[in-house]
Amino acid sequence: MYEIQFGVPMSGAILNCINTRLDARTISVLLRHCEPKLLFVDTLSQSVALEAISLFPPNKSPPVLVLIQDDHDDAGGSNSSLSTVDSRFCCTYESLVEKGDPNFKWIRPKSEWSPIVLNYTSGTTSSPKGVVHSHRGIFTMTVDSLIDWEVPKQPVYLWTLPMFHANGWSFTWGMAAVGGTSVCVRKFDASTVYSLIKKHGVTHMCGAPVVLNMLSNSPEIKPLPNPVQILTAGAPPPAAVLSRTESLGFVVSHGYGLTETGGLVVSCAWKREWNKLPATERAKLKARQGVRTIGMTEADVVDPESGLSVKRDGSTLGEIVLRGACVMLGYLKDPNATNKCMKENGWFYTGDVGVMHSDGYMEIKDRSKDVIISGGENLSSVEVESVLYNHPAINEAAVVARPDEYWGETPCAFVSLKNELTQKPSEQDIIQYCRAKLPHYMVPKTVVFKEELPKTSTGKIQKFALRDMAKALGPSSSSSRLSRM
Amino acid sequence: MYEIQFGVPMSGAILNCINTRLDARTISVLLRHCEPKLLFVDTLSQSVALEAISLFPPNKSPPVLVLIQDDHDDAGGSNSSLSTVDSRFCCTYESLVEKGDPNFKWIRPKSEWSPIVLNYTSGTTSSPKGVVHSHRGIFTMTVDSLIDWEVPKQPVYLWTLPMFHANGWSFTWGMAAVGGTSVCVRKFDASTVYSLIKKHGVTHMCGAPVVLNMLSNSPEIKPLPNPVQILTAGAPPPAAVLSRTESLGFVVSHGYGLTETGGLVVSCAWKREWNKLPATERAKLKARQGVRTIGMTEADVVDPESGLSVKRDGSTLGEIVLRGACVMLGYLKDPNATNKCMKENGWFYTGDVGVMHSDGYMEIKDRSKDVIISGGENLSSVEVESVLYNHPAINEAAVVARPDEYWGETPCAFVSLKNELTQKPSEQDIIQYCRAKLPHYMVPKTVVFKEELPKTSTGKIQKFALRDMAKALGPSSSSSRLSRM
């Protein structure tokens, strides 16, 4: 997958990395939407890919399939047998590369504005949105992040952030730019991470706060040979997790970005004088998303109606808007969605809600009205709701985030049942129903039954009120291990 | 001067920083060439600026003059009196700023290709060449250098490299981008540098190898509180200077660039395994200019006739050519000079001669046929020759570089005298003659009298042969201290 970040653009094609945690149905929808010519499939994703292809209608031709067989498997992942390749694959990746022309001249993009990647995001609506970035945008993002994270030459980078997450926030290319060593893993847990840090002399890694939590809560904590830089985003790192992680020798940086920006474009730039503050005060400051990076022209919090900046008082809510070189070209085949978020003068409306502090640092308050961020994965509540609405017993449904010590958030469903029911479903019944139709991480961990869901005067469900209720339930239990990372 | 790097572009104007070591005549030529509306003059350059203006012909209107009076003079430079401002200045910088509108909106350039700076280079010919860079080029150069030199956030940067040298290799803006502290000096010597390092906790500085030499040869060497990064360019650092400097706790990085690239675009990227080599071997490797930085698309050494890459054998000479985002827009009002060096597909022909090593690292062998680099200043031998040719007793003249332990190189003049002379001039006579007409650093330190200068079959003076002769003279004496830095 790391090689493909370079080989695909250099061959003149556009790269689309698919989230390996998605189910076959969703993958099939994405493939039919972007119509790839070639699909590289890792051994571990073999069956889900073949199932996704089998869901293609007869009039749609599926992509040619290439199997990536890797016998250098450092941690996790089994590699059953190199000899048996399903006949639906045209060849293996290695045999394809062997047949290549060593004198092949890279194909230069027609323009710096030519697309280089497509990355799907569920965003706030249930329809898949394909974010397209240009060569120029990705170059800027890549150098921007190297400067902002102060990445030195020849770092040793552990891939705890999946490469399919906006190309690992563009660090796939960033690591090449600084001569970095990439330590790749298919699956990991705290024990694996600590042993890889020791084995390879890891200096840098990225991950959602859930990774910090995993590392600092593990019974397998090992002393770090040297400080390790961790860049986190996706949700503000909870103060307790932050101080626990830093006490172990990790140096945590915090930023904010979206698939639409290709990586982190707002960064909690740390001031030296803040080191003198007590730990709780430091954690509070570090939990803020921060200020724009130098690859961006402007970052602001505005009133979505007037477009004017909100008061810098740390409490007036507004929409986070961004402008600059790292903003996407637009959504694939979706001019409506593109026009909805890309406004005059290059402003990108994120849909995330935040406040601006008096020192110019922004903080996300209600990341967005709908999105739930579980273990660093953005998941659309609307998509989960659409499944719930198909349940024969359910009248109304709304899914919001419930705080979780381990995942950050988990989906919590509020449902009202139909009146004429002879037998009412249980919480487990509804969870089981969703499991059959949704990827594991999107399945609600909690189902709350209500007589009626709270509504606005115009009939809209008040998610804000439900979020308060979900919060009042306390953190959801976190018995499940990090099986899906 | 540091503030002006921002204020001038933000006001929609183009910035031209003039070398404060130039004489009034040259400054006058430059001012008439670029026709500025406003000229900011530091107290120390007051008299030379006024003299340059007095040389304007009556039909040319001079710029409005603003005097920069600075009473915060950390090191060197006297600030006679704040009350007496010559009536030819319209006002002082501080009073101009005071009159400004605090709500002034920055003027955005019409396009990213709009010019931001003009920087004069003497280059290989005697006519002033005004290098024009775009906002886009300078942005790329700035981020490129931060990544290549691995500059962390909040460095403390000592300005041993003048800001008028290609805007301090674009670190004027680079330091702002990483929240750096700029420690500015008008003049310095080793003692000043060591005390500023201690006083301000300096972490980074740039300079020609002559600065390294000054620091490592000084009787005032003081132990460094922490390692200090030095980035050097302009000439390969001599091995002895390099190892002496590094033994003191300085960490030396070496690169290559031209005014035409806005900063360093080739960098001697250091490989960890080289640390195991003996010091002399390390110095040899570090003296090579290196590989392209990521802001550039390509850097090569080519046969200037065919345009094809030379053999990667470390010995075949060719011209260094560069292609990428940091190359200038062109020379101001000089399409001929622009077309001469900017060729098809964006290739910039540097005029510098080098070799390519088998590992892809380039090394300048004969930096250019004409340029002499003395104390980091490029000086045009043609310009010195044109003065010599005006001497009544001189028949032919050619100026080449003579190695110098202190300055790197000094100008060495080879002259043949006219036959009919009754009294022959002495070496000192000719040096005195040049002093009256040239800035100090361009005056030949050596004059060699010849019956005839060596020529090619087509009648061109063989500078290559003269350089060998100058080298055979041994290093020129270096009694003079670093008075002109």
PDB file of C-alpha atoms in Angstrom, chain A residues 106 108 112-113 136 139-140 142-144 146-156 176-178 181 267 269-273 292 294-295 297-298 323, chain B residues 106 108 112-113 136 139-140 142-144 146-156 176-178 181 267 269-273 292 294-295 297-298 323:
ATOM      1  CA  TRP A 106       6.818   8.717 -14.937  1.00  0.00           C
ATOM      2  CA  ARG A 108       3.622  13.922 -15.366  1.00  0.00           C
ATOM      3  CA  GLU A 112      -0.576  20.769 -11.056  1.00  0.00           C
ATOM      4  CA  TRP A 113      -4.345  20.954 -10.587  1.00  0.00           C
ATOM      5  CA  ARG A 136      -0.625  20.763  -5.933  1.00  0.00           C
ATOM      6  CA  PHE A 139       2.246  18.711  -2.168  1.00  0.00           C
ATOM      7  CA  THR A 140       1.315  21.707  -0.042  1.00  0.00           C
ATOM      8  CA  THR A 142       2.671  17.270   2.735  1.00  0.00           C
ATOM      9  CA  VAL A 143       5.260  20.016   3.280  1.00  0.00           C
ATOM     10  CA  ASP A 144       2.901  21.890   5.589  1.00  0.00           C
ATOM     11  CA  LEU A 146       6.329  18.257   7.987  1.00  0.00           C
ATOM     12  CA  ILE A 147       6.974  21.838   9.107  1.00  0.00           C
ATOM     13  CA  ASP A 148       4.119  21.972  11.560  1.00  0.00           C
ATOM     14  CA  TRP A 149       5.075  18.726  13.273  1.00  0.00           C
ATOM     15  CA  GLU A 150       8.787  19.692  13.093  1.00  0.00           C
ATOM     16  CA  VAL A 151       9.636  16.372  11.434  1.00  0.00           C
ATOM     17  CA  PRO A 152      13.430  16.002  11.158  1.00  0.00           C
ATOM     18  CA  LYS A 153      15.268  14.055   8.446  1.00  0.00           C
ATOM     19  CA  GLN A 154      15.281  10.250   8.630  1.00  0.00           C
ATOM     20  CA  PRO A 155      12.540   9.727  11.222  1.00  0.00           C
ATOM     21  CA  VAL A 156      11.315   6.214  11.975  1.00  0.00           C
ATOM     22  CA  ALA A 176       9.524   9.895   1.633  1.00  0.00           C
ATOM     23  CA  ALA A 177      10.313  13.620   1.520  1.00  0.00           C
ATOM     24  CA  VAL A 178      12.426  13.444   4.673  1.00  0.00           C
ATOM     25  CA  THR A 181      11.621   4.694   7.575  1.00  0.00           C
ATOM     26  CA  SER A 267      -2.606  22.948  14.845  1.00  0.00           C
ATOM     27  CA  ALA A 269       0.861  25.515  18.240  1.00  0.00           C
ATOM     28  CA  TRP A 270       2.473  25.162  21.638  1.00  0.00           C
ATOM     29  CA  LYS A 271       3.881  28.170  23.474  1.00  0.00           C
ATOM     30  CA  ARG A 272       6.893  27.652  25.732  1.00  0.00           C
ATOM     31  CA  GLU A 273       5.394  29.669  28.570  1.00  0.00           C
ATOM     32  CA  ARG A 292      -4.028  27.587  10.979  1.00  0.00           C
ATOM     33  CA  ILE A 294       1.215  27.940   7.090  1.00  0.00           C
ATOM     34  CA  GLY A 295      -0.185  25.948   4.158  1.00  0.00           C
ATOM     35  CA  THR A 297      -4.467  31.179   4.111  1.00  0.00           C
ATOM     36  CA  GLU A 298      -7.138  31.545   6.768  1.00  0.00           C
ATOM     37  CA  ARG A 323      -9.338  28.789   3.068  1.00  0.00           C
TER      38      ARG A 323
ATOM     39  CA  TRP B 106      -3.195  43.780   3.424  1.00  0.00           C
ATOM     40  CA  ARG B 108      -3.289  40.585  -1.795  1.00  0.00           C
ATOM     41  CA  GLU B 112       0.455  34.025  -6.921  1.00  0.00           C
ATOM     42  CA  TRP B 113       2.804  34.727  -9.843  1.00  0.00           C
ATOM     43  CA  ARG B 136       4.542  31.558  -5.102  1.00  0.00           C
ATOM     44  CA  PHE B 139       6.585  30.605  -0.464  1.00  0.00           C
ATOM     45  CA  THR B 140       7.924  27.353  -1.882  1.00  0.00           C
ATOM     46  CA  THR B 142      10.652  29.280   2.362  1.00  0.00           C
ATOM     47  CA  VAL B 143       8.931  26.015   3.270  1.00  0.00           C
ATOM     48  CA  ASP B 144      11.503  24.009   1.330  1.00  0.00           C
ATOM     49  CA  LEU B 146      12.589  24.877   6.687  1.00  0.00           C
ATOM     50  CA  ILE B 147      12.128  21.192   5.858  1.00  0.00           C
ATOM     51  CA  ASP B 148      15.570  20.688   4.412  1.00  0.00           C
ATOM     52  CA  TRP B 149      17.349  22.268   7.379  1.00  0.00           C
ATOM     53  CA  GLU B 150      14.920  20.516   9.796  1.00  0.00           C
ATOM     54  CA  VAL B 151      14.093  23.826  11.496  1.00  0.00           C
ATOM     55  CA  PRO B 152      11.945  23.179  14.589  1.00  0.00           C
ATOM     56  CA  LYS B 153       9.360  25.594  16.005  1.00  0.00           C
ATOM     57  CA  GLN B 154      10.580  28.636  17.932  1.00  0.00           C
ATOM     58  CA  PRO B 155      14.248  28.592  16.962  1.00  0.00           C
ATOM     59  CA  VAL B 156      16.509  31.484  17.974  1.00  0.00           C
ATOM     60  CA  ALA B 176       8.193  33.977  10.993  1.00  0.00           C
ATOM     61  CA  ALA B 177       6.633  30.716   9.769  1.00  0.00           C
ATOM     62  CA  VAL B 178       8.066  28.736  12.698  1.00  0.00           C
ATOM     63  CA  THR B 181      13.260  34.794  17.357  1.00  0.00           C
ATOM     64  CA  SER B 267      21.518  20.204  -0.201  1.00  0.00           C
ATOM     65  CA  ALA B 269      21.621  15.465   2.530  1.00  0.00           C
ATOM     66  CA  TRP B 270      23.557  13.651   5.232  1.00  0.00           C
ATOM     67  CA  LYS B 271      23.426   9.878   5.572  1.00  0.00           C
ATOM     68  CA  ARG B 272      23.728   8.376   9.019  1.00  0.00           C
ATOM     69  CA  GLU B 273      26.234   5.751   7.889  1.00  0.00           C
ATOM     70  CA  ARG B 292      17.894  18.656  -5.000  1.00  0.00           C
ATOM     71  CA  ILE B 294      11.896  18.762  -2.423  1.00  0.00           C
ATOM     72  CA  GLY B 295      10.891  22.245  -3.624  1.00  0.00           C
ATOM     73  CA  THR B 297      11.637  19.156  -9.595  1.00  0.00           C
ATOM     74  CA  GLU B 298      15.086  18.311 -10.927  1.00  0.00           C
ATOM     75  CA  ARG B 323      14.098  23.020 -12.667  1.00  0.00           C
TER      76      ARG B 323
END
